[in-house]
Coordinates of C-alpha atoms and ligand atoms in Angstrom, one line a residue:
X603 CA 13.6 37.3 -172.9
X604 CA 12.8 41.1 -173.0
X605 CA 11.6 42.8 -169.9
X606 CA 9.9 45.7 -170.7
X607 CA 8.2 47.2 -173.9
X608 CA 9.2 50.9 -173.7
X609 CA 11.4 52.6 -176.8
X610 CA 13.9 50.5 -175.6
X611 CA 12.4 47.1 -175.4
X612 CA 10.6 47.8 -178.6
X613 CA 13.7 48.3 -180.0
X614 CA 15.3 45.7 -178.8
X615 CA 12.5 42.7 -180.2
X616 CA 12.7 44.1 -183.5
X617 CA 16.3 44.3 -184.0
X618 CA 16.4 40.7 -182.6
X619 CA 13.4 40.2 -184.9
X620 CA 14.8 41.2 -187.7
X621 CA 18.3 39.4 -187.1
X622 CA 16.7 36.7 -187.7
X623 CA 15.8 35.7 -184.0
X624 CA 12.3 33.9 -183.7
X625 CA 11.8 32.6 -179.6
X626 CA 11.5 36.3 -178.5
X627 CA 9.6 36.9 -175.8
X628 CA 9.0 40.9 -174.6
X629 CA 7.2 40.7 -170.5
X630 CA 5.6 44.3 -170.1
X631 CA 4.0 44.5 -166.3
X632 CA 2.0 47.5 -167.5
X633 CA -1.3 47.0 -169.7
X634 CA 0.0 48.4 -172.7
X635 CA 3.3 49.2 -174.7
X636 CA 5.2 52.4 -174.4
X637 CA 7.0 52.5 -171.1
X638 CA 6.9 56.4 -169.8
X639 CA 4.2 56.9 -172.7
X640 CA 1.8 54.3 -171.1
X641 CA 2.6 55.3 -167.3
X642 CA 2.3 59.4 -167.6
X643 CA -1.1 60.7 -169.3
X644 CA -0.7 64.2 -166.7
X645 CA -2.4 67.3 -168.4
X646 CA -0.2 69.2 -170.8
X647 CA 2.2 65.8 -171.2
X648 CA 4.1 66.5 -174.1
X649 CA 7.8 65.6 -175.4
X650 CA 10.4 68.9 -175.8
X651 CA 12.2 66.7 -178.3
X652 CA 10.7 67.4 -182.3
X653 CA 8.9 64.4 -182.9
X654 CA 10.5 64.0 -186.5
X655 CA 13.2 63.4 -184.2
X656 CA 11.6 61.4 -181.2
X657 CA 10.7 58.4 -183.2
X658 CA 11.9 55.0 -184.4
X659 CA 14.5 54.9 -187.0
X660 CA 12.7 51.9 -188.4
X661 CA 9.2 53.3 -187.9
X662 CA 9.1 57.0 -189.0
X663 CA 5.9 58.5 -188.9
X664 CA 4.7 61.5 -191.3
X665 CA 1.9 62.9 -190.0
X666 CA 2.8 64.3 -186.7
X667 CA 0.2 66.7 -185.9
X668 CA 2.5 69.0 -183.7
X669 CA 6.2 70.0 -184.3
X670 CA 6.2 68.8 -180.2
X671 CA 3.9 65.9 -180.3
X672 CA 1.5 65.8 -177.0
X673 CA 1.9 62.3 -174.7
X674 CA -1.6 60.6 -176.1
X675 CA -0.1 60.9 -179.7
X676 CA 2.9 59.5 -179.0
X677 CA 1.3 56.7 -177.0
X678 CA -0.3 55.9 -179.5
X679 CA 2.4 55.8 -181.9
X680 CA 4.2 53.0 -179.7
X681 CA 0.9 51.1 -180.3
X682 CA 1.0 51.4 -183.4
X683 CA 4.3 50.5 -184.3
X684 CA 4.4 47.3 -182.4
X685 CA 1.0 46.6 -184.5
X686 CA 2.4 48.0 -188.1
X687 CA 5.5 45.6 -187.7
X688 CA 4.2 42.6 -186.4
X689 CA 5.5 42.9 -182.3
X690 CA 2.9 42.3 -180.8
X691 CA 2.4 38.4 -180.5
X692 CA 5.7 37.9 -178.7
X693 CA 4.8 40.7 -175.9
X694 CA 2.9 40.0 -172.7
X695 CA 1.4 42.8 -171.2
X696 CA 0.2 42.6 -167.4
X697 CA 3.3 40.3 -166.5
X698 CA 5.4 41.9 -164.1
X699 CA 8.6 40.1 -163.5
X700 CA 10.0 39.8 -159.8
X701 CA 13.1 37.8 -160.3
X702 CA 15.3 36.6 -162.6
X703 CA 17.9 34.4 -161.1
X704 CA 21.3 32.9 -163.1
X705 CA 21.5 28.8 -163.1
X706 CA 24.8 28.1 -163.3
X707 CA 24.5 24.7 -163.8
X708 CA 21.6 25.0 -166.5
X709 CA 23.7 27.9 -167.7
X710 CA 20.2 29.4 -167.7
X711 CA 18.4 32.4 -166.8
X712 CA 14.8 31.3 -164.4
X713 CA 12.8 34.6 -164.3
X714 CA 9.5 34.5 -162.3
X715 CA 6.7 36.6 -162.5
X716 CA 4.4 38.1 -160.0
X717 CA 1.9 35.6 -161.0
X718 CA 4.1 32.6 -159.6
X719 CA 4.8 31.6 -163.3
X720 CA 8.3 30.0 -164.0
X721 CA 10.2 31.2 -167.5
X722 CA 13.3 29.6 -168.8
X723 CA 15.7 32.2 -171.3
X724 CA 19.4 31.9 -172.9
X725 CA 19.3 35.7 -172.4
X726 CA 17.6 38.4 -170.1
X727 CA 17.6 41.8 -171.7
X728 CA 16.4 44.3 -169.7
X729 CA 15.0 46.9 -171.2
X730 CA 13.2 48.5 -167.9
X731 CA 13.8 52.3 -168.5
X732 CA 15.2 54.7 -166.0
X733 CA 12.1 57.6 -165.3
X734 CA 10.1 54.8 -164.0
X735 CA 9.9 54.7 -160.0
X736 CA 7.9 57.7 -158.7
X737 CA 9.8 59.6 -156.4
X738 CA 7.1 60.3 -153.6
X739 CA 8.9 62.4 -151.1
X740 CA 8.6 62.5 -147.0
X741 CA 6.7 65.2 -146.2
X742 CA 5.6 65.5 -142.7
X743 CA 1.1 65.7 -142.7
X744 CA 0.9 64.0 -146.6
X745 CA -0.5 61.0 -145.7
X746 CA -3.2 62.8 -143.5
X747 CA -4.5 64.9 -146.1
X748 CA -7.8 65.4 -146.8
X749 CA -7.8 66.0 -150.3
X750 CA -6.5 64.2 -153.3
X751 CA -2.4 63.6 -153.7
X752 CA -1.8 62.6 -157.3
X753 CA 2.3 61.8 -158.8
X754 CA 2.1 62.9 -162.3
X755 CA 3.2 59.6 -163.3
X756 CA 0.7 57.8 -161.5
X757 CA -1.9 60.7 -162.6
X758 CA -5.7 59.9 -162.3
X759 CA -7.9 60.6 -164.9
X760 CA -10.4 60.9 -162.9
X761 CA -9.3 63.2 -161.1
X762 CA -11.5 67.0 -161.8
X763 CA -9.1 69.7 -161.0
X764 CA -11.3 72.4 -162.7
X765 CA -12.5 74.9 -160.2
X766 CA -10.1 73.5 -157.7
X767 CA -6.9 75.0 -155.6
X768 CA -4.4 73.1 -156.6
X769 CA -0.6 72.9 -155.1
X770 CA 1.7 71.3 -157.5
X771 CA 5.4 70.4 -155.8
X772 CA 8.5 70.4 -158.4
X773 CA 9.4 72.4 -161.3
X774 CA 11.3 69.8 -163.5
X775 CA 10.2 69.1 -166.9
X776 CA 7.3 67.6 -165.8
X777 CA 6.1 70.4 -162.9
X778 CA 6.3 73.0 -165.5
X779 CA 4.0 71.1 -168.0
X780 CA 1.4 70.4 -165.2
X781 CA 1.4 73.9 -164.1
X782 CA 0.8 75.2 -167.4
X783 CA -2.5 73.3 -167.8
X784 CA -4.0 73.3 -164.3
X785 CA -3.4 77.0 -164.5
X786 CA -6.0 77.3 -167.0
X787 CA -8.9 76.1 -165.4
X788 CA -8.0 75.6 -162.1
X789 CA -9.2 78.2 -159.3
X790 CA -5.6 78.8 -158.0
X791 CA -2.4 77.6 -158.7
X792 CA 0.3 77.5 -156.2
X793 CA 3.8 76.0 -157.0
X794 CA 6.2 74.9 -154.6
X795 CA 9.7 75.6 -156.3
X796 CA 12.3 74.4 -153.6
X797 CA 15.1 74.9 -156.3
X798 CA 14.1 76.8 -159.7
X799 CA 14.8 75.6 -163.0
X800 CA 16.2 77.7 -166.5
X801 CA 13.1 77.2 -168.5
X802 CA 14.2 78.0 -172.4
X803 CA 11.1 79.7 -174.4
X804 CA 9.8 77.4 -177.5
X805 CA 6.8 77.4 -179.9
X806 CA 5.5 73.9 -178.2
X807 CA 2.2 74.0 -179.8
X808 CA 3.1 74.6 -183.1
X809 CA 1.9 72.4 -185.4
X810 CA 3.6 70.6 -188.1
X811 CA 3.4 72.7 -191.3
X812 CA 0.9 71.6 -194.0
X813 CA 1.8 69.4 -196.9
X814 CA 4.9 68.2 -194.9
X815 CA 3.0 64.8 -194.3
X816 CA 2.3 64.1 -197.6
X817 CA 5.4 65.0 -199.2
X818 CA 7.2 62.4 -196.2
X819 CA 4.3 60.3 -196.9
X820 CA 4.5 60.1 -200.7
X821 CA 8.7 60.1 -200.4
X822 CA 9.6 57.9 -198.1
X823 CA 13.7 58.0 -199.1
X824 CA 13.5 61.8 -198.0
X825 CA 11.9 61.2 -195.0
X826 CA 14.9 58.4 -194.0
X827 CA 17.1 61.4 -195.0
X828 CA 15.5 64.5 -193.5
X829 CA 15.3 61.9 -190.1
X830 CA 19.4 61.1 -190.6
X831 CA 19.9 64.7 -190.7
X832 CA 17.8 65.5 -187.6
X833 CA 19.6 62.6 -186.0
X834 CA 22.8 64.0 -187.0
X835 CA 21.7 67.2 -186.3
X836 CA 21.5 66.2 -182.5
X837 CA 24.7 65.7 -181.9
X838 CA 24.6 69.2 -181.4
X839 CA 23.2 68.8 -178.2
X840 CA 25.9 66.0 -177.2
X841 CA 28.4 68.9 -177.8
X842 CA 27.1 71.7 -176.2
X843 CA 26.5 69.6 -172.9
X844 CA 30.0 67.9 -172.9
X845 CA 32.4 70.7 -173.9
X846 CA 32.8 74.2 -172.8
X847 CA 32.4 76.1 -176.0
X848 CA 30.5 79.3 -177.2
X849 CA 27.9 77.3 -178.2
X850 CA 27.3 76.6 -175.2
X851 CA 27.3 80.0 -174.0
X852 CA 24.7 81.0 -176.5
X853 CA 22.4 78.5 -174.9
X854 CA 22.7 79.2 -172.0
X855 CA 22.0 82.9 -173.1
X856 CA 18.8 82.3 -174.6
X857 CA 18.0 80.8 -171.1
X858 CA 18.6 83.9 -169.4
X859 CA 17.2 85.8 -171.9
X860 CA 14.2 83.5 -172.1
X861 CA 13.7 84.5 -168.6
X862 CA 14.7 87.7 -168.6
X863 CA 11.9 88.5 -171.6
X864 CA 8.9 86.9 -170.3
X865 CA 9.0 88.2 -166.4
X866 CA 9.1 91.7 -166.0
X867 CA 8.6 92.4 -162.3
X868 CA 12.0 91.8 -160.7
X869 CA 11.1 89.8 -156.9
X870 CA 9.4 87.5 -159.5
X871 CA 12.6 87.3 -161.9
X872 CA 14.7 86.8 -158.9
X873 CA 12.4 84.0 -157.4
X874 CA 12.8 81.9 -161.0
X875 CA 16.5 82.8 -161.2
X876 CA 18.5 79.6 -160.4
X877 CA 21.7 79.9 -158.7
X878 CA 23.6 77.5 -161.1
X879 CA 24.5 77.5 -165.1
X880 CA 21.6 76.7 -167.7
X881 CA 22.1 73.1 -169.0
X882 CA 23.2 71.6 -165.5
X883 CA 20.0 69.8 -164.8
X884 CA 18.0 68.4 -167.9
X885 CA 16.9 71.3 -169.3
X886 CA 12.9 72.7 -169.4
X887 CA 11.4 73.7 -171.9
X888 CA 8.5 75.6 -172.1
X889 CA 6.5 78.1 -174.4
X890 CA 3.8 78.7 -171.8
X891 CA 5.1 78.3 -168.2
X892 CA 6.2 81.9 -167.1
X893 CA 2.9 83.5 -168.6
X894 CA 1.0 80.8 -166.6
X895 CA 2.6 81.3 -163.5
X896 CA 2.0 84.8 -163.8
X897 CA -1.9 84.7 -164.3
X898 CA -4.0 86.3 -161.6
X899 CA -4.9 82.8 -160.2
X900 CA -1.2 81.4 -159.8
X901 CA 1.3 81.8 -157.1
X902 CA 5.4 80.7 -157.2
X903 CA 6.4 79.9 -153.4
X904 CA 9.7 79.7 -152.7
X905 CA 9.5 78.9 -148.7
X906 CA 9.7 75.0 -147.7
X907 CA 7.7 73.4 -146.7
X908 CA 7.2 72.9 -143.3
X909 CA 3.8 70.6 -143.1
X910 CA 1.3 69.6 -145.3
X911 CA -1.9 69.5 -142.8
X912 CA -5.7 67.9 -143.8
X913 CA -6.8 70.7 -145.6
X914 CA -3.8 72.7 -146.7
X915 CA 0.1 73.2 -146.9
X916 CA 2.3 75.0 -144.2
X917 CA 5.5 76.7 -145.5
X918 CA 8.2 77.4 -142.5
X919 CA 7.7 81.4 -142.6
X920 CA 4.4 79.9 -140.8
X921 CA 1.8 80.3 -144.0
X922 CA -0.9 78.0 -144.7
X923 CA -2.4 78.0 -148.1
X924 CA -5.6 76.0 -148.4
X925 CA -5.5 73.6 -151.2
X926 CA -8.3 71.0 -152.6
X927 CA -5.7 68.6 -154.5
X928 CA -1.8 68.2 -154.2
X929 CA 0.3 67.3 -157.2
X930 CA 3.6 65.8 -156.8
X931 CA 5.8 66.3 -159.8
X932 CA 8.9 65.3 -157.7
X933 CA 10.4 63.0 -160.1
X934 CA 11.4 59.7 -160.3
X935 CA 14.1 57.4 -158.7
X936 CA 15.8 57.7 -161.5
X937 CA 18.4 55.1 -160.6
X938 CA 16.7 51.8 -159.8
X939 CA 16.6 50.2 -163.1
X940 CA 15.4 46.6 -163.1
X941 CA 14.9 47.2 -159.5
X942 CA 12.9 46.0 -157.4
X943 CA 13.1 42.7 -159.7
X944 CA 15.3 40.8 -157.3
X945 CA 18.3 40.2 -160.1
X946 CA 20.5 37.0 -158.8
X947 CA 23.8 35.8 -161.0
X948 CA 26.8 34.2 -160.9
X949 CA 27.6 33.1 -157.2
X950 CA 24.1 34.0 -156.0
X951 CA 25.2 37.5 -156.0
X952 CA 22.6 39.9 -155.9
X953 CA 22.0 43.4 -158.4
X954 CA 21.5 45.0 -154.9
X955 CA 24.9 44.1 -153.9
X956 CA 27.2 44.6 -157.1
X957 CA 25.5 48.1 -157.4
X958 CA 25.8 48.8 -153.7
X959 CA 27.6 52.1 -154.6
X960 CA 25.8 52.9 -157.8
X961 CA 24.6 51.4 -160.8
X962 CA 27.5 50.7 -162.9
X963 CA 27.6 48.5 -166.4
X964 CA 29.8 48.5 -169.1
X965 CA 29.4 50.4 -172.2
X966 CA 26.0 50.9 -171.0
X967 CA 24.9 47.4 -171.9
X968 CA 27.4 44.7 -169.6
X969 CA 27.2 43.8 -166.0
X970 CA 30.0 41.4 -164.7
X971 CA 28.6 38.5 -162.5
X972 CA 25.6 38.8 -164.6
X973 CA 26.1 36.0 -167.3
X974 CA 23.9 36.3 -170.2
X975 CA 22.6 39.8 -169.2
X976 CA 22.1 42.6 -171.2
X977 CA 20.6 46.0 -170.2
X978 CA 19.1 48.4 -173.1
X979 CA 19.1 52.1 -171.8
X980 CA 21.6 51.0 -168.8
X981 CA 23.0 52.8 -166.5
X982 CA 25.7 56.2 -168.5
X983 CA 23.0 55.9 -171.5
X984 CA 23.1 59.3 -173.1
X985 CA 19.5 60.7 -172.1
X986 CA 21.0 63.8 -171.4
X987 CA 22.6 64.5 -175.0
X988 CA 21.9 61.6 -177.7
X989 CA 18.7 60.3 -179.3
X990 CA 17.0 57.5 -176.9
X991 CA 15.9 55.6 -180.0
X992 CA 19.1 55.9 -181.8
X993 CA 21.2 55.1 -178.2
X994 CA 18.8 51.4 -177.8
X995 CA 19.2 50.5 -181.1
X996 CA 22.5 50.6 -181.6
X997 CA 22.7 48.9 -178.0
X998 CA 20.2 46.0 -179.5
X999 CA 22.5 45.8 -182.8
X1000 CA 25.8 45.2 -180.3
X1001 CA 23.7 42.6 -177.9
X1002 CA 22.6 40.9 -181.3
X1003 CA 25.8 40.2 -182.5
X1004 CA 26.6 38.2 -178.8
X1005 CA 23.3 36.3 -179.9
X1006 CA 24.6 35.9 -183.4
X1007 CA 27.4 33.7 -181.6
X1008 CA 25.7 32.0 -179.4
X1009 CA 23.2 31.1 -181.8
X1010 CA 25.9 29.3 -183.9
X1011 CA 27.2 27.7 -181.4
X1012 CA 30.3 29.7 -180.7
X1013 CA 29.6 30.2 -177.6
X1014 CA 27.5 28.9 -173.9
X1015 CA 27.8 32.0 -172.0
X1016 CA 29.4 35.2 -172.3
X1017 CA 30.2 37.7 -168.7
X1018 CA 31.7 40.9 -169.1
X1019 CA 34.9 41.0 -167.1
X1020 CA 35.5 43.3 -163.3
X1021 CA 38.6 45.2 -165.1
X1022 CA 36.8 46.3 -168.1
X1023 CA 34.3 47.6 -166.5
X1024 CA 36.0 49.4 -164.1
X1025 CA 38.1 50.9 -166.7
X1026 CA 35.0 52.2 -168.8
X1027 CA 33.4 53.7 -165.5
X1028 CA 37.0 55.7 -164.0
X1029 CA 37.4 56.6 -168.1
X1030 CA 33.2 57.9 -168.1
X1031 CA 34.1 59.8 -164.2
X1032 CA 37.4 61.4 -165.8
X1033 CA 35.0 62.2 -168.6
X1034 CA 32.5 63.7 -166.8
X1035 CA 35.2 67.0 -165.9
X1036 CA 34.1 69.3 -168.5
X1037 CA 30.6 68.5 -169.2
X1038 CA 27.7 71.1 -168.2
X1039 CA 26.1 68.4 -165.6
X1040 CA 29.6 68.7 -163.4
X1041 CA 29.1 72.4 -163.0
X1042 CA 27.0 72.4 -159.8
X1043 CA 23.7 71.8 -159.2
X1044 CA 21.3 69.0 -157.8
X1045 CA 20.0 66.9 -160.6
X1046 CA 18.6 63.1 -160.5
X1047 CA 21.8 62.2 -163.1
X1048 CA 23.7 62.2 -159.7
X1049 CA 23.8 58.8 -158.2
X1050 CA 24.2 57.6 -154.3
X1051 CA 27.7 57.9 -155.2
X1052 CA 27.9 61.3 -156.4
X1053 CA 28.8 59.6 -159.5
X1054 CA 26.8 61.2 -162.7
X1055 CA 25.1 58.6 -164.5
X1056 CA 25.6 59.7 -168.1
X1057 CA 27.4 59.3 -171.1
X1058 CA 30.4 62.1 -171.5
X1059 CA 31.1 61.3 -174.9
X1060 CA 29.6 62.1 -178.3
X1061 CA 27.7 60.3 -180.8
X1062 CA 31.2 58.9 -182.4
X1063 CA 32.2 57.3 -179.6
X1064 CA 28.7 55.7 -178.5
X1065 CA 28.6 54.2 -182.1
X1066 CA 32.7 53.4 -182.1
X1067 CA 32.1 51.3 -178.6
X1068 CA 28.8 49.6 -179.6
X1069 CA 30.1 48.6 -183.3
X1070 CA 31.2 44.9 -182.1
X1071 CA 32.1 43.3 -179.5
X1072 CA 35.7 43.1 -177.7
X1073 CA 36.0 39.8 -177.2
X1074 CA 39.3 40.6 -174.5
X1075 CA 36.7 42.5 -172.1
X1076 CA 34.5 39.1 -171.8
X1077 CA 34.8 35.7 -170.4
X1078 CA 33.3 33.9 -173.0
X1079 CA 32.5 30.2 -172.4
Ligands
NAP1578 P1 12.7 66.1 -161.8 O1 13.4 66.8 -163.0 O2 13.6 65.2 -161.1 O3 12.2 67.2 -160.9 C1 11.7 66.9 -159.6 C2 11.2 68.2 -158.9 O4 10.7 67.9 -157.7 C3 12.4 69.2 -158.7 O5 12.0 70.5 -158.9 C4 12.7 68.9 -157.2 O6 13.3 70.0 -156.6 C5 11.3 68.7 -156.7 N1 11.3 68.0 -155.4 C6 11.7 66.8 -155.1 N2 11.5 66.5 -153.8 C7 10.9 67.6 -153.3 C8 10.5 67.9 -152.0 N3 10.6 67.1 -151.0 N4 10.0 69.2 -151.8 C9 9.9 70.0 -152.8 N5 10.3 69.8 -154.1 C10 10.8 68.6 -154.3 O7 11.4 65.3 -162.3 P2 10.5 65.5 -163.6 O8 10.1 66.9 -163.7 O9 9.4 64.5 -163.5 O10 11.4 65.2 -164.8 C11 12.2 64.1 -164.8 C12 12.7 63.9 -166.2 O11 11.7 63.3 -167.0 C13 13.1 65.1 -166.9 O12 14.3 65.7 -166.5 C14 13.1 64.7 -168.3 O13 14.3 63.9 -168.6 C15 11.9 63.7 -168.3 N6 10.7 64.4 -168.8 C16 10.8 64.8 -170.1 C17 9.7 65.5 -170.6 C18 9.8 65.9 -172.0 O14 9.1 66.8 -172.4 N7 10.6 65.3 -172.8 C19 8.6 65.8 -169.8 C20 8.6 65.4 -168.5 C21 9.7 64.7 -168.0 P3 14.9 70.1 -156.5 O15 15.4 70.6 -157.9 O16 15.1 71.1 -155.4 O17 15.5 68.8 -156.1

């Protein structure tokens, strides 16, 4: 049993799929496919990662109409795909899962839905994604305003912002994105930055050149390549985040410089400048942000804020701006994973409990007093530095392999062991030294335990740990 059809639960079924696995089920509490792709549909969603890049190994798609592909095409690329290779009939949509709960004497997982409907599974594999739980923060007044309050990832379509005054709150990846297009149309703009971000300049609307379809089209062997090599390419990215180098430097450069280029007057440089290093929270990107934000009809406000009241927001120099519709871009409780789903394994011991300092798996993947469990995109998955795609398919490949034995009968149940997971987590910490993330700032990779819930390492290693199994960090029964 799969829980969730995002990339990684995607993945997941068709690795299983095609290793020969045919009592697959996928449960998807949303109405469609695509995990993040299905729940955001903000104005000006887009990805920052090249779409020839940001796509299925198994599923590449030529005819990408923009370099950076906008969120409703890549929605409905995730359709697609689970159409094109034959997904579909083993996913539930609309079944949201509230429990899953280890038999020890069935040797059994018993997952129950919110619909009071009782499933038996070998295996749970959760596949539940990590930017999934909107972060709504406590603002004194929000829940007595007048006017809409919309979470980007909860965004309603419905919603006409044209004409109106609009206060967005956040300047992540996703504030910056929003900002952009409300700015256009909107009557004013004003953007509550509590902590500014690096925002590095890039040509996000280009469009993919012509002919490049139907040359990947007509060949697919060079598309398979040219995708390898962007793949490989990547790792780039794993290597400027984890080691102090001078390519790292030069990114962090063109941040500054990005910055420094676009904003001319200097109260208005200094208001955007962050006080730590480019690269220590996920990095924005953005070709259109600091033009937007400095358009007659849009305002950056650095003061906190004090009070939202029914028809406007208070900051605590005492200003109140009138505003028509409030947009929280505040992010995401970034560290739930399967949660709320009550998770219950060996010894009745709860997900809650074992992670009562963090969340914490091995290799990514393992949980120990969670027999039979797998997670796909876990907690320390590389979505900071490594290809998501690439990351849950090589997860899928390793959880296969598990199947593979228990499939012919080599084994009942199989529990990652307390001492090999605690070795990979003080190894990952230790790890962690050097990289960009530990350089100090205020990022959601930090966890409750001022732990940083990534993966230090490069694309090597995430291949080398995944390959196969060790059988001497498991109880196997
Ligand atoms: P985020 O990066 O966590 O940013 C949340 C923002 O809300 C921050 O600016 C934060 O300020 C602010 N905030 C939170 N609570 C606040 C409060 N009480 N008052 C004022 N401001 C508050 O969230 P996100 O922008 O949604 O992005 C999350 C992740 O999603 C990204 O890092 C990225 O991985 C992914 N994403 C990717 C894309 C893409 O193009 N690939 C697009 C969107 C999102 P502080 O910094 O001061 O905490």
């Amino acid at each position: 049993m799969v829980i969730g059809a995002g990339v990684a639960g995607i993945t997941t079924a068709y690795v299983l799929r095609e290793s020969g696995f045919t009592d697959i089920t996928v449960l998807e509490k949303g109405s469609d496919v695509g995990g993040v792709w299905h729940w955001n549909h903000y104005p000006g969603l887009a990805c920052d990662v090249p779409s020839q890049l940001y796509q299925f190994g198994f599923a590449p798609k030529a005819d990408w109409r923009r370099v950076w592909a906008d969120g409703r095409e890549i929605q409905r690329y995730h359709r697609d795909v689970v159409d094109r290779v034959g997904l579909a009939p083993m996913i539930r949509l609309n079944t949201e899962v509230t429990e899953a709960r280890w038999d020890d004497a069935r040797q059994e997982w018993t997952v129950r839905t919110a619909a009071g409907e009782e499933l038996h599974a070998d295996f749970v594999l959760c596949a539940t994604g990590v930017l999934h739980h909107p972060f709504i923060p406590e603002i004194a007044g929000l829940a007595d305003f007048g006017g809409a309050v919309v979470h980007t990832a909860r965004w309603d379509d419905d919603l006409d912002t044209a004409g109106k005054r609009i206060a967005v709150l956040g300047t992540g990846s996703t504030g910056v994105q929003v900002v952009s297009a409300l700015q256009r149309e909107a009557s004013a703009v004003q953007h509550y930055v509590r902590s500014p971000q690096w925002i590095l300049w890039a040509p996000m609307s280009l469009r993919q050149l012509p002919g490049v379809a139907s040359v990947l089209k007509r060949f697919p062997a060079l598309h398979h390549s040219m995708y390898g090599m962007l793949q490989w390419g990547s790792g780039i990215l794993a290597d400027i985040t984890t080691r102090p180098s001078w390519r790292r430097r030069a990114v962090q450069a063109y941040a500054r410089l990005s910055l420094r280029a676009q904003v001319r007057d200097p109260a208005l440089r200094a208001s955007l400048t962050p006080d730590y290093q480019p690269l220590c929270k996920r990095q924005v990107v953005s070709g259109t942000y600091y033009r937007a934000i400095q358009a007659p009809n849009a305002e950056l406000i650095s003061d906190a804020i004090a009070e939202v009241t029914p028809t406007g927001i208070r900051t605590a120099d005492g200003t109140h701006r009138d505003t028509d519709v409030i947009v929280l871009a505040t992010g995401f409780r970034a560290h739930n994973y399967m949660r709320p789903m009550r998770v219950i394994g060996r010894d009745g011991i709860s997900i809650d409990d074992a992670w009562d300092k963090g969340p914490r798996a091995y290799r990514m993947t393992a949980i120990p007093g969670f027999p039979n469990l797998f997670t796909v995109l876990g907690p320390n998955s590389p979505t900071g530095s490594i290809s998501l795609q690439f990351s849950a398919e090589l997860t899928a490949r390793y959880i296969a392999q598990w199947l593979n034995r228990f499939r012919d009968g080599k084994l009942r149940t199989v529990e990652v062991t307390e001492e090999a997971t605690t070795r990979f987590n003080d190894d990952v910490q230790a790890a962690m030294g050097p990289t960009v993330w530990n350089t100090g700032c205020n990022s959601w990779y930090l966890t409750e335990g001022d732990t940083i819930d990534l993966w230090p390492y490069d694309r090597a290693t995430l291949v080398s740990m995944l390959s196969a199994p060790e059988d001497d960090h498991f109880h196997v029964g």
